[in-house]
Coordinates of C-alpha atoms in Angstrom, one line a residue:
Chain A
X1237 CA -65.4 101.1 -121.8
X1238 CA -62.0 100.3 -120.4
X1239 CA -61.3 103.6 -118.8
X1240 CA -64.6 103.4 -116.9
X1241 CA -63.9 99.9 -115.7
X1242 CA -60.5 100.8 -114.5
X1243 CA -61.9 103.8 -112.6
X1244 CA -64.6 101.5 -111.0
X1245 CA -61.9 99.1 -109.9
X1246 CA -59.8 101.9 -108.5
X1247 CA -62.4 104.1 -106.8
X1248 CA -65.6 102.1 -106.5
X1249 CA -66.6 101.1 -103.0
X1250 CA -68.2 97.7 -103.0
X1251 CA -70.2 97.7 -99.8
X1252 CA -71.9 94.3 -100.4
X1253 CA -72.6 91.8 -103.1
X1254 CA -75.1 94.2 -104.6
X1255 CA -74.1 97.7 -103.5
X1256 CA -71.5 99.7 -105.4
X1257 CA -70.7 103.3 -104.5
X1258 CA -69.2 105.4 -107.2
X1259 CA -69.9 108.8 -105.7
X1260 CA -66.3 110.0 -105.9
X1261 CA -66.5 110.3 -109.7
X1262 CA -69.9 109.6 -111.1
X1263 CA -72.9 110.5 -108.9
X1264 CA -72.1 112.9 -106.1
X1265 CA -68.7 114.3 -107.1
X1266 CA -68.6 114.1 -110.9
X1267 CA -65.5 114.0 -113.0
X1268 CA -66.6 116.2 -115.9
X1269 CA -64.0 114.9 -118.3
X1270 CA -65.0 111.3 -117.7
X1271 CA -68.7 112.3 -118.0
X1272 CA -68.0 113.9 -121.4
X1273 CA -66.2 110.7 -122.5
X1274 CA -69.2 108.7 -121.4
X1275 CA -71.5 111.0 -123.4
X1276 CA -69.3 110.6 -126.5
X1277 CA -69.4 106.8 -126.2
X1278 CA -73.2 106.9 -126.1
X1279 CA -73.1 109.2 -129.1
X1280 CA -70.9 106.8 -131.0
X1281 CA -73.1 103.7 -130.2
X1282 CA -76.3 105.4 -131.1
X1283 CA -74.9 107.6 -133.9
X1284 CA -77.1 106.1 -136.7
X1285 CA -80.3 106.3 -134.7
X1286 CA -81.4 109.8 -135.6
X1287 CA -81.9 110.6 -131.9
X1288 CA -83.9 113.8 -131.4
X1289 CA -84.0 113.8 -127.6
X1290 CA -82.2 112.2 -124.6
X1291 CA -84.3 111.2 -121.7
X1292 CA -83.3 110.5 -118.1
X1293 CA -84.5 110.7 -114.4
X1294 CA -83.4 113.2 -111.8
X1295 CA -80.9 113.5 -110.2
X1296 CA -78.1 111.2 -111.0
X1297 CA -78.9 110.6 -114.6
X1298 CA -78.7 114.3 -115.5
X1299 CA -74.9 114.6 -116.0
X1300 CA -74.9 111.6 -118.4
X1301 CA -78.0 112.8 -120.3
X1302 CA -76.3 116.2 -120.6
X1303 CA -73.1 114.6 -121.9
X1304 CA -75.0 112.4 -124.4
X1305 CA -77.0 115.4 -125.5
X1306 CA -73.8 117.3 -126.1
X1307 CA -72.4 114.5 -128.2
X1308 CA -75.5 114.0 -130.2
X1309 CA -76.3 117.7 -130.6
X1310 CA -79.8 117.3 -129.1
X1311 CA -81.6 118.5 -126.0
X1312 CA -82.3 116.3 -123.0
X1313 CA -85.3 116.0 -120.7
X1314 CA -85.2 114.8 -117.2
X1315 CA -88.2 113.2 -115.5
X1316 CA -89.1 114.5 -112.1
X1317 CA -89.6 112.3 -109.1
X1318 CA -92.6 112.9 -106.8
X1319 CA -94.7 111.2 -104.3
X1320 CA -97.8 110.2 -106.2
X1321 CA -100.0 113.3 -106.3
X1322 CA -102.4 114.8 -108.8
X1323 CA -100.6 117.0 -111.2
X1324 CA -101.9 120.5 -112.1
X1325 CA -100.1 120.3 -115.4
X1326 CA -100.4 118.0 -118.3
X1327 CA -97.8 115.3 -117.7
X1328 CA -97.0 111.7 -118.6
X1329 CA -96.5 109.7 -115.4
X1330 CA -95.3 106.2 -114.5
X1331 CA -95.2 104.5 -111.1
X1332 CA -91.8 103.2 -110.0
X1333 CA -91.1 100.9 -107.1
X1334 CA -87.8 101.6 -105.3
X1335 CA -86.3 98.4 -103.9
X1336 CA -83.8 100.4 -101.8
X1337 CA -86.3 102.8 -100.3
X1338 CA -89.2 100.2 -100.3
X1339 CA -91.7 102.6 -101.5
X1340 CA -93.3 103.7 -104.8
X1341 CA -92.8 107.1 -106.4
X1342 CA -94.1 108.7 -109.5
X1343 CA -91.9 109.9 -112.4
X1344 CA -93.4 112.5 -114.6
X1345 CA -92.6 114.4 -117.8
X1346 CA -94.5 117.4 -119.3
X1347 CA -96.4 116.4 -122.4
X1348 CA -94.9 119.4 -124.1
X1349 CA -91.5 117.9 -124.3
X1350 CA -92.1 114.4 -125.7
X1351 CA -94.3 113.4 -128.6
X1352 CA -94.7 111.2 -131.8
X1353 CA -92.1 113.3 -133.6
X1354 CA -89.3 112.2 -131.3
X1355 CA -86.7 109.4 -131.4
X1356 CA -85.6 108.9 -127.9
X1357 CA -82.4 107.6 -126.2
X1358 CA -82.9 106.9 -122.5
X1359 CA -79.8 107.3 -120.4
X1360 CA -79.1 106.6 -116.7
X1361 CA -76.3 106.0 -114.3
X1362 CA -77.3 102.5 -113.2
X1363 CA -79.2 99.5 -114.6
X1364 CA -80.0 97.1 -111.8
X1365 CA -83.6 96.1 -111.2
X1366 CA -84.7 98.2 -114.2
X1367 CA -87.7 99.6 -112.3
X1368 CA -87.0 103.2 -113.1
X1369 CA -86.0 102.5 -116.7
X1370 CA -89.1 100.4 -117.4
X1371 CA -91.1 103.3 -116.1
X1372 CA -89.4 105.7 -118.5
X1373 CA -90.0 103.3 -121.4
X1374 CA -93.7 103.2 -120.5
X1375 CA -93.7 107.0 -120.7
X1376 CA -92.0 107.0 -124.1
X1377 CA -94.6 104.5 -125.4
X1378 CA -97.5 106.6 -124.0
X1379 CA -96.1 109.7 -125.7
X1380 CA -96.0 108.1 -129.1
X1381 CA -92.3 108.7 -129.5
X1382 CA -90.0 106.0 -130.8
X1383 CA -87.5 104.5 -128.4
X1384 CA -84.1 104.0 -130.1
X1385 CA -82.5 102.4 -127.1
X1386 CA -81.3 102.6 -123.5
X1387 CA -77.8 103.5 -122.5
X1388 CA -76.5 102.9 -119.0
X1389 CA -73.2 103.8 -117.5
X1390 CA -73.0 100.8 -115.1
X1391 CA -75.0 97.6 -115.3
X1392 CA -75.3 95.1 -112.5
X1393 CA -75.8 92.2 -114.9
X1394 CA -76.6 89.8 -112.1
X1395 CA -79.9 91.7 -111.6
X1396 CA -82.9 91.5 -113.8
X1397 CA -83.0 95.0 -115.4
X1398 CA -81.4 94.1 -118.7
X1399 CA -83.7 91.1 -119.4
X1400 CA -86.8 93.2 -118.4
X1401 CA -85.9 95.7 -121.1
X1402 CA -84.8 93.1 -123.7
X1403 CA -88.0 91.2 -123.3
X1404 CA -89.7 94.4 -124.5
X1405 CA -87.5 94.4 -127.6
X1406 CA -85.4 97.3 -126.4
X1407 CA -81.7 97.7 -127.5
X1408 CA -79.6 98.1 -124.3
X1409 CA -76.0 99.3 -124.1
X1410 CA -74.1 99.5 -120.8
X1411 CA -70.6 100.9 -120.7
X1412 CA -69.5 98.7 -117.8
X1413 CA -71.2 95.4 -117.1
X1414 CA -70.6 93.8 -113.7
X1415 CA -71.0 90.1 -113.7
X1416 CA -70.4 89.7 -110.0
X1417 CA -68.9 91.6 -107.1
X1418 CA -67.9 91.2 -103.5
X1419 CA -66.0 93.5 -101.2
X1420 CA -62.7 94.2 -102.8
X1421 CA -63.5 92.5 -106.0
X1422 CA -65.5 93.3 -109.2
X1423 CA -65.7 91.1 -112.3
X1424 CA -66.7 92.7 -115.6
X1425 CA -68.4 91.1 -118.6
X1426 CA -66.1 91.6 -121.5
X1427 CA -68.4 93.4 -124.1
X1428 CA -66.0 92.5 -127.0
X1429 CA -66.5 88.8 -126.4
X1430 CA -70.2 88.9 -126.5
X1431 CA -72.6 88.8 -129.4
X1432 CA -75.9 90.5 -128.7
Chain B
X802 CA -76.0 137.4 -121.2
X803 CA -78.0 138.7 -124.2
X804 CA -78.8 135.3 -125.7
X805 CA -80.2 134.1 -122.4
X806 CA -82.4 137.2 -121.9
X807 CA -83.8 136.8 -125.4
X808 CA -84.6 133.2 -124.8
X809 CA -86.3 134.1 -121.5
X810 CA -88.4 136.7 -123.3
X811 CA -89.3 134.3 -126.0
X812 CA -89.9 131.1 -124.1
X813 CA -90.2 131.9 -120.4
X814 CA -93.7 131.6 -119.0
X815 CA -94.5 134.3 -116.4
X816 CA -97.2 132.8 -114.3
X817 CA -97.3 135.6 -111.7
X818 CA -95.2 138.6 -110.5
X819 CA -92.9 136.1 -108.9
X820 CA -93.1 132.8 -110.8
X821 CA -91.2 132.3 -114.0
X822 CA -91.1 128.9 -115.7
X823 CA -88.2 128.2 -118.0
X824 CA -88.7 124.4 -118.2
X825 CA -88.7 124.3 -122.1
X826 CA -84.9 125.1 -122.2
X827 CA -83.3 125.3 -118.8
X828 CA -84.7 123.0 -116.1
X829 CA -86.9 120.2 -117.4
X830 CA -86.1 120.1 -121.1
X831 CA -82.5 121.4 -121.4
X832 CA -81.0 123.0 -124.4
X833 CA -77.5 121.5 -124.2
X834 CA -75.9 124.1 -126.5
X835 CA -77.2 126.9 -124.4
X836 CA -76.2 125.1 -121.1
X837 CA -72.6 124.9 -122.5
X838 CA -72.6 128.6 -123.4
X839 CA -73.8 129.4 -119.8
X840 CA -71.0 127.2 -118.5
X841 CA -68.4 129.1 -120.7
X842 CA -69.7 132.4 -119.4
X843 CA -69.2 131.3 -115.8
X844 CA -65.8 130.1 -116.8
X845 CA -65.0 133.5 -118.3
X846 CA -66.2 135.4 -115.3
X847 CA -64.4 133.3 -112.7
X848 CA -61.3 132.5 -114.9
X849 CA -58.8 134.1 -112.5
X850 CA -60.2 132.5 -109.3
X851 CA -58.2 129.2 -109.4
X852 CA -61.4 127.3 -108.9
X853 CA -60.9 123.7 -108.0
X854 CA -64.5 122.6 -107.6
X855 CA -67.9 123.6 -108.7
X856 CA -70.7 123.1 -106.2
X857 CA -74.5 122.9 -106.7
X858 CA -77.7 121.3 -105.4
X859 CA -79.7 118.5 -107.1
X860 CA -81.5 118.5 -109.4
X861 CA -81.8 121.6 -111.5
X862 CA -78.4 123.0 -110.8
X863 CA -76.6 119.9 -112.1
X864 CA -76.6 120.8 -115.8
X865 CA -75.1 124.2 -115.1
X866 CA -72.5 122.9 -112.6
X867 CA -71.5 120.3 -115.2
X868 CA -71.2 123.0 -117.9
X869 CA -69.2 125.3 -115.6
X870 CA -67.0 122.3 -114.6
X871 CA -66.4 121.6 -118.3
X872 CA -65.4 125.2 -118.9
X873 CA -63.1 125.4 -115.9
X874 CA -61.7 121.9 -116.3
X875 CA -62.7 120.9 -112.8
X876 CA -65.1 118.4 -111.2
X877 CA -68.4 119.4 -109.7
X878 CA -70.2 118.1 -106.6
X879 CA -74.0 118.2 -106.1
X880 CA -75.5 118.5 -102.7
X881 CA -78.3 116.0 -102.0
X882 CA -81.7 117.0 -100.6
X883 CA -83.2 114.9 -97.9
X884 CA -85.8 115.2 -95.2
X885 CA -83.9 115.9 -92.1
X886 CA -82.5 112.5 -91.0
X887 CA -79.5 111.1 -89.2
X888 CA -76.8 110.3 -91.8
X889 CA -74.9 107.1 -91.6
X890 CA -72.0 108.7 -93.4
X891 CA -69.8 111.6 -92.6
X892 CA -71.5 114.6 -94.2
X893 CA -71.7 118.4 -94.0
X894 CA -75.3 119.4 -93.7
X895 CA -77.4 122.6 -93.8
X896 CA -81.0 123.2 -93.1
X897 CA -82.9 125.0 -95.9
X898 CA -86.4 126.4 -95.8
X899 CA -88.3 126.1 -99.1
X900 CA -90.8 129.0 -99.5
X901 CA -92.6 127.3 -102.3
X902 CA -93.0 124.0 -100.5
X903 CA -93.3 125.6 -97.0
X904 CA -91.1 123.0 -95.4
X905 CA -87.5 122.6 -94.4
X906 CA -85.2 120.1 -95.9
X907 CA -81.6 119.2 -95.4
X908 CA -78.8 119.5 -98.0
X909 CA -75.8 117.4 -97.5
X910 CA -72.4 116.8 -99.0
X911 CA -69.9 114.1 -98.2
X912 CA -66.9 115.3 -96.2
X913 CA -64.7 113.5 -98.6
X914 CA -65.4 115.9 -101.5
X915 CA -64.9 119.3 -100.0
X916 CA -62.1 120.5 -97.8
X917 CA -59.6 123.3 -97.0
X918 CA -57.6 122.6 -100.2
X919 CA -60.6 123.7 -102.3
X920 CA -61.5 127.0 -104.0
X921 CA -65.2 126.7 -104.7
X922 CA -67.6 128.2 -107.2
X923 CA -71.3 127.7 -106.3
X924 CA -73.6 127.5 -109.3
X925 CA -77.4 127.3 -109.5
X926 CA -80.3 127.9 -111.9
X927 CA -82.2 130.5 -109.8
X928 CA -81.3 133.1 -107.2
X929 CA -84.5 134.3 -105.5
X930 CA -84.8 134.1 -101.7
X931 CA -81.3 132.7 -101.6
X932 CA -82.2 130.1 -99.0
X933 CA -80.6 127.2 -100.7
X934 CA -77.5 129.1 -101.7
X935 CA -77.0 130.5 -98.2
X936 CA -77.2 126.8 -97.0
X937 CA -74.5 125.9 -99.5
X938 CA -72.2 128.8 -98.4
X939 CA -72.6 127.6 -94.8
X940 CA -71.4 124.1 -95.9
X941 CA -68.4 125.6 -97.8
X942 CA -67.5 127.6 -94.6
X943 CA -67.8 124.5 -92.4
X944 CA -65.6 122.5 -94.8
X945 CA -62.8 125.1 -94.6
X946 CA -62.8 125.6 -98.3
X947 CA -62.6 129.0 -99.8
X948 CA -65.6 130.4 -101.6
X949 CA -64.6 132.3 -104.8
X950 CA -68.2 133.3 -105.6
X951 CA -71.7 132.4 -106.6
X952 CA -72.9 132.2 -110.2
X953 CA -76.6 132.0 -111.0
X954 CA -78.3 131.6 -114.3
X955 CA -81.4 133.7 -113.5
X956 CA -81.7 136.2 -110.7
X957 CA -85.0 137.6 -109.4
X958 CA -83.4 140.8 -108.3
X959 CA -86.7 141.9 -106.6
X960 CA -86.2 139.2 -104.0
X961 CA -83.6 139.2 -101.2
X962 CA -81.2 136.5 -102.3
X963 CA -78.5 138.7 -103.7
X964 CA -78.3 141.0 -100.7
X965 CA -78.2 138.0 -98.3
X966 CA -75.2 136.7 -100.1
X967 CA -73.5 140.2 -100.6
X968 CA -73.9 140.9 -96.8
X969 CA -71.7 137.9 -96.3
X970 CA -69.1 139.5 -98.6
X971 CA -69.7 137.0 -101.4
X972 CA -69.1 137.9 -105.0
X973 CA -72.4 137.2 -106.9
X974 CA -72.8 137.0 -110.7
X975 CA -76.1 136.3 -112.4
X976 CA -76.4 135.9 -116.2
X977 CA -79.9 137.3 -116.4
X978 CA -81.1 139.7 -113.7
X979 CA -84.9 140.3 -113.6
X980 CA -85.8 143.7 -112.2
X981 CA -89.5 143.1 -112.4
X982 CA -92.0 140.9 -114.2
X983 CA -95.7 140.5 -114.8
X984 CA -97.6 138.1 -117.1
X985 CA -96.4 138.9 -120.7
X986 CA -93.6 141.2 -119.6
X987 CA -90.1 140.9 -118.1
X988 CA -87.7 143.7 -117.4
X989 CA -84.0 143.0 -117.1
X990 CA -81.3 144.9 -115.3
X991 CA -78.7 145.8 -117.8
X992 CA -75.4 144.4 -116.3
X993 CA -73.3 146.7 -118.5
X994 CA -74.8 149.8 -117.0
X995 CA -74.0 148.7 -113.4
X996 CA -70.9 149.0 -111.4
X997 CA -70.6 146.4 -108.7

């Protein structure tokens, strides 16, 4: 998605070879017009998939799940993050290891809002190690819902997230794929030149 | 907002005289069409206020800040919640006491995204004790931005949040105002019959 790549080049802060900050327009301050365009792009890519529900994780996935839900005309559900505790309610849970925080946390979704009748599109802001997204795909599998695919706004293609998901046979689409980066420079993979 | 009140009557789970769950359509699973309507209603109410930025707190305010930002054609910023720690970055912070969790946490916003040039609309899902919203108004004051008002989706009018904000001279609009509730029953304040 060219407009997204240009915005990353212009406003993204590359703090190291692995850390990219996009909090001026994607995940702290949010450009609502761009978020809607991102949602429409996910809507276009997954238009034929009969999606019934978009799924994401709080907090930074919410604006993109909302935009994708608007584009597809379906509700979205956001998984909640908690320290591992016993749940009073009936929930699906998955354990996720955070490499940045070096601790595990639990993501959970009420059983009421996901079931065998659903065809799910998972959406998130970043695909890097894939830990959180693999957790979400486990939850979808447990619920009996069908997973139509995963849509990410930015992919750090030099990390293992995509291959972890593809090994499970999951269709992955990222709107900006970063091949490599270093302070002051970011190199994108040209989607058009690739055959998946 | 009639459609919202009807939805609360139909789907809201009243767990006690003070606890209302609306997680089937507002803050776990989200009806994107209703969220957009809520945003348009905030847009209509604050249309003459020259809003430049919508402000909320992660996570459950995000979908409504997004919808209000779409309606007003402006970006939104969401404050991040953290245990009180020293911040590496330049941020505005406020201490908030959570009555449900019985602990304090810190909300923070990067100084880059709020300043004297802004006219701010604060949006959140619930107005109850007002603790989180008062924290946000403190941050707006510290930033030098002007606060145009506070828009909440659901107000528990039997709690002190509204009066805490109004004492500070803040314009408050809630789309559904609950006068009283008990399991199986919810009584709304009719906005039309009120003069503010």
